[in-house]
Tab-separated table of C-alpha atoms in Angstrom:
chain	number	residue	atom	x	y	z
A	154	MET	CA	178.145	241.532	66.237
A	155	ASN	CA	177.378	238.229	67.816
A	156	VAL	CA	175.458	238.497	71.082
A	157	ALA	CA	177.259	235.470	72.462
A	158	MET	CA	180.614	237.278	72.233
A	159	VAL	CA	179.735	240.086	74.602
A	160	ASN	CA	180.297	239.496	78.297
A	161	GLY	CA	180.148	241.278	81.644
A	162	GLY	CA	178.685	244.437	83.145
A	163	ASN	CA	175.410	246.228	82.585
A	164	MET	CA	174.706	246.358	78.888
A	165	LEU	CA	172.405	248.278	76.606
A	166	TYR	CA	171.722	246.727	73.218
A	167	LEU	CA	170.501	249.168	70.593
A	168	VAL	CA	168.833	247.106	67.904
A	169	GLY	CA	166.909	247.690	64.710
A	170	PRO	CA	163.208	246.865	64.876
A	171	LYS	CA	163.633	243.960	62.457
A	172	ASN	CA	166.243	242.201	64.624
A	173	PHE	CA	164.450	242.783	67.889
A	174	GLY	CA	162.894	239.314	68.278
A	175	SER	CA	165.924	237.283	67.293
A	176	ILE	CA	168.346	239.330	69.378
A	177	LEU	CA	166.144	239.108	72.475
A	178	LYS	CA	165.991	235.359	72.026
A	179	LYS	CA	169.788	235.101	71.784
A	180	ILE	CA	170.238	237.299	74.852
A	181	VAL	CA	167.793	235.327	76.986
A	182	LEU	CA	169.325	232.011	75.937
A	183	LYS	CA	172.802	233.322	76.702
A	184	TYR	CA	172.100	234.626	80.183
A	185	SER	CA	169.417	232.332	81.528
A	186	LYS	CA	171.948	229.702	82.565
A	187	PHE	CA	171.974	231.950	85.611
A	188	PRO	CA	168.845	233.054	87.490
A	189	THR	CA	167.305	235.637	85.183
A	190	VAL	CA	164.249	237.873	85.239
A	191	LEU	CA	162.805	238.903	81.921
A	192	VAL	CA	160.840	242.143	82.204
A	193	ALA	CA	158.137	241.794	79.571
A	194	ALA	CA	157.067	245.325	78.714
A	195	ALA	CA	156.787	245.059	74.930
A	196	LYS	CA	154.950	241.735	74.714
A	197	PRO	CA	153.018	239.672	77.259
A	198	TYR	CA	155.067	236.998	78.989
A	199	THR	CA	153.033	234.210	77.334
A	200	THR	CA	154.723	235.096	74.030
A	201	TYR	CA	158.110	234.445	75.599
A	202	LYS	CA	157.164	231.563	77.834
A	203	HIS	CA	156.197	229.533	74.828
A	204	GLU	CA	159.648	230.174	73.374
A	205	PHE	CA	161.657	229.646	76.561
A	206	LEU	CA	159.728	226.741	78.036
A	207	LYS	CA	162.857	224.745	78.836
A	208	LEU	CA	164.607	227.492	80.774
A	209	LYS	CA	164.107	226.624	84.424
A	210	LYS	CA	165.987	229.590	85.869
A	211	LEU	CA	163.981	232.166	83.950
A	212	PHE	CA	161.337	234.256	85.729
A	213	TYR	CA	159.061	236.914	84.309
A	214	ILE	CA	157.697	240.281	85.311
A	215	ASP	CA	154.789	240.994	83.018
A	216	CYS	CA	153.811	244.663	82.621
A	217	ILE	CA	151.062	244.106	80.056
A	218	THR	CA	148.645	241.255	80.775
A	219	LYS	CA	147.074	242.649	83.953
A	220	GLY	CA	146.103	245.802	82.093
A	221	VAL	CA	143.971	243.885	79.606
A	222	SER	CA	142.705	240.817	81.461
A	223	ALA	CA	142.790	239.015	84.793
A	224	PRO	CA	145.952	236.904	84.595
A	225	LYS	CA	146.201	233.307	85.731
A	226	VAL	CA	148.414	233.032	88.825
A	227	GLU	CA	151.693	231.321	87.952
A	228	GLU	CA	154.693	230.685	90.151
A	229	ASP	CA	157.311	232.106	87.825
A	230	VAL	CA	155.442	235.297	86.869
A	231	THR	CA	154.771	238.574	88.674
A	232	PHE	CA	152.105	240.736	87.111
A	233	LEU	CA	152.186	244.530	87.266
A	234	GLU	CA	149.364	246.915	86.358
A	235	ASN	CA	151.201	248.448	83.409
A	236	PRO	CA	154.596	249.960	82.475
A	237	GLN	CA	153.684	253.054	84.513
A	238	ASP	CA	153.938	251.066	87.719
A	239	LEU	CA	157.683	251.684	88.043
A	240	THR	CA	157.748	251.607	91.842
A	241	SER	CA	156.207	248.109	91.943
A	242	LEU	CA	158.623	247.039	89.201
A	243	ALA	CA	161.554	248.361	91.236
A	244	ILE	CA	160.263	246.541	94.342
A	245	SER	CA	159.919	243.233	92.467
A	246	LEU	CA	163.375	243.595	90.920
A	247	SER	CA	164.915	244.473	94.299
A	248	GLN	CA	163.379	241.359	95.823
A	249	PHE	CA	164.924	239.255	93.065
A	250	MET	CA	168.304	240.997	93.346
A	251	ASN	CA	168.400	240.556	97.126
A	252	SER	CA	167.206	236.953	97.043
A	253	LEU	CA	170.472	235.260	96.058
A	254	PRO	CA	173.249	237.618	97.163
A	255	ASN	CA	176.180	235.367	96.254
A	256	ILE	CA	174.924	234.130	92.917
A	257	LYS	CA	175.331	235.892	89.610
A	258	LYS	CA	171.934	237.033	88.303
A	259	TYR	CA	170.581	238.853	85.289
A	260	VAL	CA	167.669	241.160	84.616
A	261	VAL	CA	166.713	241.449	80.945
A	262	PHE	CA	164.414	244.242	79.732
A	263	ASP	CA	162.728	243.304	76.475
A	264	SER	CA	162.319	246.964	75.609
A	265	LEU	CA	163.211	250.126	77.467
A	266	ASN	CA	161.434	252.227	74.828
A	267	VAL	CA	158.026	251.121	76.108
A	268	PHE	CA	158.638	252.792	79.469
A	269	PHE	CA	159.155	256.111	77.698
A	270	ILE	CA	155.704	255.810	76.130
A	271	TYR	CA	154.037	255.500	79.535
A	272	ASN	CA	156.228	257.761	81.676
A	273	SER	CA	158.045	261.044	81.390
A	274	GLN	CA	161.655	260.875	80.246
A	275	ASN	CA	163.097	262.023	83.585
A	276	VAL	CA	161.118	259.434	85.543
A	277	VAL	CA	162.365	256.560	83.344
A	278	LEU	CA	165.945	257.792	83.411
A	279	LYS	CA	165.842	257.997	87.202
A	280	PHE	CA	164.306	254.531	87.359
A	281	VAL	CA	167.025	253.049	85.122
A	282	GLN	CA	169.744	254.764	87.105
A	283	ALA	CA	168.300	253.413	90.380
A	284	ILE	CA	167.968	249.855	89.033
A	285	VAL	CA	171.451	249.771	87.519
A	286	GLY	CA	172.860	251.125	90.790
A	287	LYS	CA	171.032	248.496	92.816
A	288	ALA	CA	172.178	245.760	90.415
A	289	SER	CA	175.826	246.694	90.839
A	290	ALA	CA	175.494	246.229	94.594
A	291	THR	CA	173.765	242.841	94.393
A	292	ASN	CA	175.808	240.733	91.988
A	293	THR	CA	173.281	241.351	89.226
A	294	ASN	CA	173.744	242.580	85.674
A	295	ILE	CA	171.144	244.537	83.747
A	296	ILE	CA	170.796	243.666	80.081
A	297	ALA	CA	168.445	246.076	78.340
A	298	ILE	CA	167.246	246.266	74.780
A	299	ALA	CA	166.105	249.462	73.116
A	300	THR	CA	165.219	249.970	69.501
A	301	LYS	CA	167.442	252.374	67.598
A	302	SER	CA	165.864	255.741	66.922
A	303	ASN	CA	166.650	259.445	66.992
A	304	GLU	CA	165.053	259.855	70.415
A	305	PRO	CA	167.348	262.022	72.571
A	306	TYR	CA	166.717	259.837	75.611
A	307	LEU	CA	168.754	257.008	74.052
A	308	SER	CA	172.004	258.919	74.399
A	309	LYS	CA	171.077	259.761	77.998
A	310	LEU	CA	170.348	256.101	78.726
A	311	CYS	CA	173.810	255.034	77.558
A	312	ILE	CA	175.591	256.738	80.442
A	313	PHE	CA	174.069	254.369	82.999
A	314	PHE	CA	175.377	251.219	81.310
A	315	ASP	CA	178.894	249.822	81.205
A	316	ARG	CA	178.613	249.086	77.506
A	317	THR	CA	176.300	250.087	74.695
A	318	ILE	CA	176.233	247.697	71.771
A	319	GLU	CA	174.658	248.622	68.470
A	320	LEU	CA	173.447	245.637	66.487
B	246	MET	CA	219.053	240.400	130.512
B	247	VAL	CA	216.152	239.128	132.675
B	248	LYS	CA	216.712	235.957	134.658
B	249	LYS	CA	214.450	232.947	134.046
B	250	GLY	CA	213.095	232.935	137.624
B	251	SER	CA	212.232	236.637	137.735
B	252	ALA	CA	210.542	236.416	134.295
B	253	SER	CA	208.207	233.687	135.485
B	254	LYS	CA	207.472	235.765	138.643
B	255	VAL	CA	206.495	238.719	136.433
B	256	LYS	CA	204.313	236.376	134.386
B	257	VAL	CA	202.475	235.132	137.471
B	258	THR	CA	201.923	238.649	138.810
B	259	LEU	CA	200.658	239.783	135.431
B	260	LYS	CA	198.278	236.817	135.219
B	261	LYS	CA	196.929	237.627	138.687
B	262	LYS	CA	196.468	241.251	137.754
B	263	ILE	CA	194.674	240.328	134.528
B	264	SER	CA	192.292	237.902	136.255
B	265	LYS	CA	191.564	240.557	138.925
B	266	GLU	CA	190.770	243.115	136.210
B	267	ARG	CA	188.633	240.553	134.356
B	268	LYS	CA	186.573	239.913	137.474
B	269	LYS	CA	186.090	243.663	137.931
B	270	ILE	CA	184.928	244.088	134.308
B	271	LYS	CA	182.576	241.091	134.570
B	272	LYS	CA	181.026	242.570	137.718
B	273	LYS	CA	180.602	245.925	136.000
B	274	ILE	CA	178.948	244.311	132.948
B	275	SER	CA	176.485	242.303	135.032
B	276	ARG	CA	175.685	245.411	137.110
B	277	LEU	CA	174.983	247.363	133.899
B	278	ALA	CA	172.875	244.511	132.509
B	279	ARG	CA	170.796	244.444	135.685
B	280	LYS	CA	170.378	248.206	135.515
B	281	LYS	CA	169.307	247.946	131.863
B	282	LYS	CA	166.717	245.324	132.714
B	283	LYS	CA	165.167	247.605	135.313
B	284	LEU	CA	164.811	250.494	132.840
B	285	PRO	CA	161.275	250.861	131.545
B	286	GLU	CA	160.631	250.323	127.845
B	287	GLN	CA	161.146	253.688	126.174
B	288	TYR	CA	160.016	253.008	122.616
B	289	ILE	CA	157.384	250.921	120.920
B	290	LYS	CA	157.816	249.031	117.664
B	291	ALA	CA	155.016	248.791	115.123
B	292	TYR	CA	156.113	245.366	113.798
B	293	ILE	CA	154.832	246.444	110.374
B	294	PRO	CA	157.348	244.991	107.872
B	295	GLY	CA	159.856	247.682	106.934
B	296	PHE	CA	158.204	250.455	108.941
B	297	ASP	CA	160.359	250.193	112.059
B	298	GLU	CA	163.448	250.728	109.894
B	299	LEU	CA	162.253	254.293	109.305
B	300	LEU	CA	162.801	255.025	112.996
B	301	GLU	CA	166.111	254.515	114.755
B	302	LYS	CA	164.637	253.126	117.980
B	303	GLY	CA	160.880	253.223	117.520
B	304	ILE	CA	158.004	255.467	118.523
B	305	PRO	CA	158.612	257.055	121.944
B	306	LYS	CA	156.237	255.519	124.445
B	307	GLY	CA	153.432	257.854	125.494
B	308	SER	CA	153.580	259.885	122.264
B	309	THR	CA	150.534	261.200	120.446
B	310	VAL	CA	150.970	260.521	116.744
B	311	LEU	CA	148.838	261.726	113.853
B	312	ILE	CA	148.296	259.220	111.058
B	313	ALA	CA	147.509	261.520	108.156
B	314	GLY	CA	146.641	260.739	104.563
B	315	GLY	CA	144.183	261.065	101.722
B	316	ALA	CA	141.360	258.703	100.829
B	317	GLY	CA	142.520	255.131	100.218
B	318	SER	CA	146.024	255.727	101.539
B	319	GLY	CA	145.738	252.932	104.127
B	320	LYS	CA	145.334	254.867	107.395
B	321	THR	CA	142.777	252.496	108.898
B	322	ILE	CA	144.704	249.400	107.755
B	323	PHE	CA	147.916	250.853	109.207
B	324	CYS	CA	146.241	251.375	112.598
B	325	LEU	CA	144.447	248.011	112.586
B	326	GLN	CA	147.733	246.285	111.745
B	327	LEU	CA	149.475	248.254	114.489
B	328	CYS	CA	146.808	247.181	117.012
B	329	HIS	CA	146.986	243.566	115.849
B	330	ASN	CA	150.791	243.484	116.056
B	331	LEU	CA	151.080	245.238	119.401
B	332	ALA	CA	148.239	243.232	120.963
B	333	SER	CA	150.015	240.085	119.741
B	334	HIS	CA	153.069	241.376	121.644
B	335	GLY	CA	151.048	241.727	124.851
B	336	LYS	CA	150.070	245.406	124.665
B	337	LYS	CA	146.504	246.417	125.450
B	338	CYS	CA	145.093	248.175	122.407
B	339	LEU	CA	141.910	250.215	122.128
B	340	TYR	CA	140.567	251.078	118.685
B	341	MET	CA	137.879	253.778	118.924
B	342	SER	CA	135.997	254.172	115.690
B	343	PHE	CA	133.868	257.205	114.968
B	344	GLU	CA	133.117	255.986	111.443
B	345	GLU	CA	133.015	252.272	110.647
B	346	PRO	CA	131.167	249.795	112.881
B	347	PRO	CA	133.419	247.393	114.873
B	348	GLU	CA	132.083	244.341	112.988
B	349	ARG	CA	133.347	245.762	109.710
B	350	LEU	CA	136.740	246.597	111.226
B	351	ARG	CA	137.000	243.078	112.626
B	352	GLN	CA	136.172	241.737	109.161
B	353	HIS	CA	138.944	243.881	107.621
B	354	MET	CA	141.354	242.304	110.094
B	355	VAL	CA	140.139	238.792	109.282
B	356	ASP	CA	140.546	239.546	105.546
B	357	PHE	CA	144.223	240.271	106.200
B	358	GLY	CA	144.623	236.962	108.004
B	359	TRP	CA	144.571	238.379	111.549
B	360	ASN	CA	142.487	237.049	114.414
B	361	PRO	CA	140.889	239.962	116.315
B	362	LYS	CA	138.437	237.740	118.227
B	363	GLU	CA	141.246	235.803	119.879
B	364	LEU	CA	142.976	239.038	120.923
B	365	GLU	CA	139.677	240.414	122.231
B	366	LYS	CA	139.131	237.220	124.183
B	367	LYS	CA	142.559	237.650	125.777
B	368	LYS	CA	141.523	241.233	126.649
B	369	LEU	CA	144.405	242.623	124.624
B	370	LEU	CA	142.255	244.313	121.998
B	371	LYS	CA	139.051	246.295	122.214
B	372	ILE	CA	137.280	247.765	119.211
B	373	THR	CA	134.548	250.227	120.129
B	374	ARG	CA	132.348	252.622	118.264
B	375	ALA	CA	131.695	256.131	119.491
B	376	ASN	CA	129.368	258.831	118.318
B	377	PRO	CA	131.021	262.173	117.471
B	378	PHE	CA	127.946	263.982	118.798
B	379	ASP	CA	128.543	262.477	122.244
B	380	ILE	CA	131.832	264.350	122.082
B	381	ILE	CA	129.926	267.614	121.588
B	382	ARG	CA	128.015	266.902	124.798
B	383	ALA	CA	131.312	266.187	126.564
B	384	VAL	CA	132.706	269.485	125.279
B	385	ASP	CA	129.667	271.403	126.546
B	386	ALA	CA	130.219	269.777	129.912
B	387	LEU	CA	133.936	270.652	129.762
B	388	LEU	CA	133.096	274.285	129.025
B	389	ALA	CA	130.563	274.329	131.855
B	390	LYS	CA	133.236	272.909	134.145
B	391	GLN	CA	135.699	275.612	133.087
B	392	LYS	CA	133.100	278.253	133.998
B	393	GLY	CA	132.593	276.558	137.342
B	394	GLU	CA	129.022	275.536	136.543
B	395	LEU	CA	129.894	271.857	136.776
B	396	LEU	CA	131.939	270.226	139.489
B	397	ILE	CA	132.300	266.659	138.282
B	398	GLU	CA	135.374	265.435	136.357
B	399	ILE	CA	134.787	265.219	132.612
B	400	GLU	CA	137.085	263.304	130.246
B	401	PRO	CA	137.229	264.077	126.501
B	402	ILE	CA	136.781	260.380	125.677
B	403	ILE	CA	135.391	257.596	127.794
B	404	LEU	CA	137.616	254.561	128.084
B	405	PRO	CA	135.967	251.158	128.526
B	406	LYS	CA	135.622	250.065	132.138
B	407	ASN	CA	138.370	247.797	133.496
B	408	PHE	CA	140.513	248.302	130.416
B	409	LYS	CA	143.653	250.428	130.738
B	410	PRO	CA	145.048	250.656	127.224
B	411	ASP	CA	148.720	250.958	126.335
B	412	ILE	CA	147.731	251.971	122.804
B	413	ILE	CA	144.732	254.093	121.745
B	414	VAL	CA	143.658	254.633	118.145
B	415	ILE	CA	141.094	257.325	117.319
B	416	ASP	CA	139.511	256.789	113.892
B	417	SER	CA	139.186	259.626	113.117
B	418	LEU	CA	139.806	263.174	114.274
B	419	THR	CA	138.228	264.256	110.991
B	420	ALA	CA	134.925	262.608	111.996
B	421	ILE	CA	135.096	264.364	115.356
B	422	ALA	CA	135.908	267.695	113.667
B	423	SER	CA	132.913	267.309	111.361
B	424	ALA	CA	130.627	267.247	114.400
B	425	PHE	CA	132.025	270.644	115.393
B	426	ILE	CA	131.199	272.469	112.159
B	427	GLY	CA	130.314	276.029	113.104
B	428	ARG	CA	131.867	275.564	116.548
B	429	GLU	CA	135.551	275.740	115.655
B	430	GLU	CA	136.565	277.324	118.964
B	431	SER	CA	134.939	274.452	120.873
B	432	TYR	CA	136.849	271.988	118.669
B	433	ARG	CA	140.150	273.656	119.531
B	434	ILE	CA	139.315	273.446	123.239
B	435	TYR	CA	138.367	269.804	122.809
B	436	ILE	CA	141.605	268.965	120.990
B	437	GLU	CA	143.641	270.589	123.717
B	438	GLN	CA	141.776	268.575	126.361
B	439	LEU	CA	142.158	265.403	124.325
B	440	PHE	CA	145.931	265.759	124.040
B	441	ARG	CA	146.152	266.500	127.785
B	442	PHE	CA	144.048	263.415	128.453
B	443	PHE	CA	146.436	261.228	126.444
B	444	GLU	CA	149.319	262.635	128.455
B	445	LYS	CA	147.480	261.805	131.661
B	446	VAL	CA	146.599	258.213	130.781
B	447	LYS	CA	150.182	257.631	129.516
B	448	ALA	CA	149.012	255.608	126.550
B	449	THR	CA	150.670	255.883	123.146
B	450	SER	CA	147.952	257.237	120.891
B	451	PHE	CA	147.416	257.295	117.165
B	452	LEU	CA	144.947	259.789	115.740
B	453	ILE	CA	143.796	259.316	112.167
B	454	THR	CA	143.234	262.467	110.110
B	455	GLU	CA	141.960	262.730	106.561
B	456	THR	CA	143.953	265.040	104.294
B	457	GLU	CA	144.239	265.878	100.614
B	458	GLU	CA	146.146	263.533	98.300
B	459	MET	CA	149.306	265.643	98.578
B	460	PRO	CA	148.739	267.417	101.861
B	461	THR	CA	150.328	270.635	102.997
B	462	ARG	CA	148.323	270.521	106.223
B	463	TYR	CA	147.875	267.298	108.138
B	464	SER	CA	144.761	267.900	110.245
B	465	ALA	CA	141.474	269.823	110.372
B	466	THR	CA	142.845	272.971	111.983
B	467	GLY	CA	146.604	272.512	111.807
B	468	VAL	CA	146.734	272.715	115.612
B	469	GLU	CA	146.723	268.929	115.942
B	470	GLU	CA	150.041	268.460	114.155
B	471	PHE	CA	151.552	271.157	116.348
B	472	LEU	CA	150.263	269.548	119.549
B	473	GLY	CA	151.069	266.014	118.428
B	474	ASP	CA	154.465	264.461	119.086
B	475	GLY	CA	154.567	262.745	115.735
B	476	VAL	CA	153.085	262.860	112.254
B	477	ILE	CA	153.135	259.834	109.935
B	478	VAL	CA	151.871	260.609	106.446
B	479	LEU	CA	150.474	257.978	104.081
B	480	TYR	CA	150.205	258.769	100.383
B	481	ASN	CA	148.125	257.311	97.589
B	482	VAL	CA	149.511	259.152	94.615
B	483	ARG	CA	148.155	258.979	91.110
B	484	HIS	CA	150.777	258.360	88.453
B	485	GLY	CA	149.105	258.150	85.053
B	486	ASN	CA	146.432	255.535	85.537
B	487	VAL	CA	148.057	253.703	88.432
B	488	ARG	CA	148.187	254.696	92.069
B	489	GLU	CA	151.288	254.329	94.163
B	490	SER	CA	151.351	254.061	97.938
B	491	ALA	CA	154.010	255.745	99.991
B	492	ILE	CA	154.743	256.589	103.603
B	493	GLU	CA	156.761	259.172	105.473
B	494	VAL	CA	157.618	259.879	109.093
B	495	LEU	CA	157.242	263.640	108.922
B	496	LYS	CA	157.808	264.344	112.593
B	497	MET	CA	158.602	262.273	115.670
B	498	ARG	CA	159.627	264.181	118.767
B	499	GLY	CA	162.393	262.474	120.685
B	500	ALA	CA	163.165	259.911	117.987
B	501	LYS	CA	165.604	259.929	115.087
B	502	HIS	CA	163.919	258.956	111.848
B	503	LYS	CA	164.529	258.765	108.111
B	504	LYS	CA	163.516	261.951	106.371
B	505	LYS	CA	162.247	260.631	103.083
B	506	ILE	CA	159.104	259.383	101.408
B	507	VAL	CA	159.380	255.652	100.710
B	508	ALA	CA	157.308	253.057	98.884
B	509	MET	CA	154.619	251.078	100.638
B	510	GLN	CA	152.293	248.340	99.429
B	511	ILE	CA	148.931	247.245	100.773
B	512	THR	CA	149.060	243.494	100.265
B	513	SER	CA	146.642	240.707	101.141
B	514	ARG	CA	148.627	240.310	104.397
B	515	GLY	CA	148.636	243.983	105.314
B	516	ILE	CA	150.988	246.877	104.802
B	517	ILE	CA	154.618	246.374	103.776
B	518	VAL	CA	156.983	249.342	103.820
B	519	TYR	CA	160.086	249.421	101.627
B	520	PRO	CA	162.416	251.724	103.564
B	521	GLU	CA	164.973	251.977	100.774
B	522	GLN	CA	162.589	252.227	97.831
B	523	GLU	CA	161.833	255.631	96.388
B	524	VAL	CA	158.502	256.319	94.713
B	525	PHE	CA	158.967	257.114	91.031
B	526	GLY	CA	155.468	258.484	90.426
B	527	MET	CA	155.985	261.201	93.008
B	528	ARG	CA	158.930	262.577	91.108
B	529	GLU	CA	156.627	264.239	88.619
B	530	GLU	CA	154.810	266.247	91.312
């Protein structure tokens, strides 16, 4: 399925590990015409910034860099300690969601799987439910990517999204 | 059918009646507004971003509130910020430290971008240091007075001369309690006297107490939270290898408040409370 053909609502993309990079790129390019936050949990934001240099409405929340080195302060990046810091992540996302109430916005998660490595399943599921709920009330759509696997949490994740797309 | 002339008469009478009623209502409104102005201020706001949203109207004036929390939860910062904010709104604030020296507390305030010296100059803020062992001497005197051996009036804490505070912070009850080790009964008597003293001076007081990370008791003996009008609990919870800050208004006599633990951050500009944000790390407890 072509990423560009899918529109509207909160969406969960289940992708194979080989397609991960290319699909994320397509998703970010598709949605970042609108103000978009890319939550970088799988790779540091620098990896993406290099790729999306021309996208002026794209902001980052980096959950990796601060854990390994002191990051350089940049206007379009918020650094979190690590993917365990879900409360700070929720606060940062809420600030973004509340900032432009009448404008369509997107939050893209590069990988939801990473959060399950750092946190218990119930905590992540509650976090996702809270974020998707908040998004619906603030003219924001959540676009999340997770790699396909047999993990039981994937089926539980699906219920929070309007559409699940397997690619 | 109604004649044209009589219809216009009815109109005029109605208009007169309406304007008469309007005047009456206006009078009533202005009378109420005047009455409202005369009413004394019943609640105080903390002006800490997000915190006041946890309380419907604020902290009832004259209350004694425990600020409880584990190490690093932000109790001192919370109280310094409270003093800074309220002093900036014209309230006289007294911060009595039994632990850190005033210079260090002033420096903390400066680090957050506040200007304690200016408030002190305006006589709106006073930061003093007291010795917990002086309290022991005061308690001995209090006991002697109870037995009738002493006739002079003894106060559980000595307020600075010519300074009648609206707000008093005691940092901390835990430091005072530590001076009473082995004399628990005397401590209880002291606490009782202290709470009575706060009632007498009519100041709104905030008493810091050190607790465990996830407390089940919020003070040294448990009596303090019973005597106190309010308990605000600050949390610094470990979640994996990160720590998350949270805050809760556990009790506030005479004030409606949110009954939930919400996220809080200690930023370079002080504490920010997120009244709608739950704390995910606490879910695993």
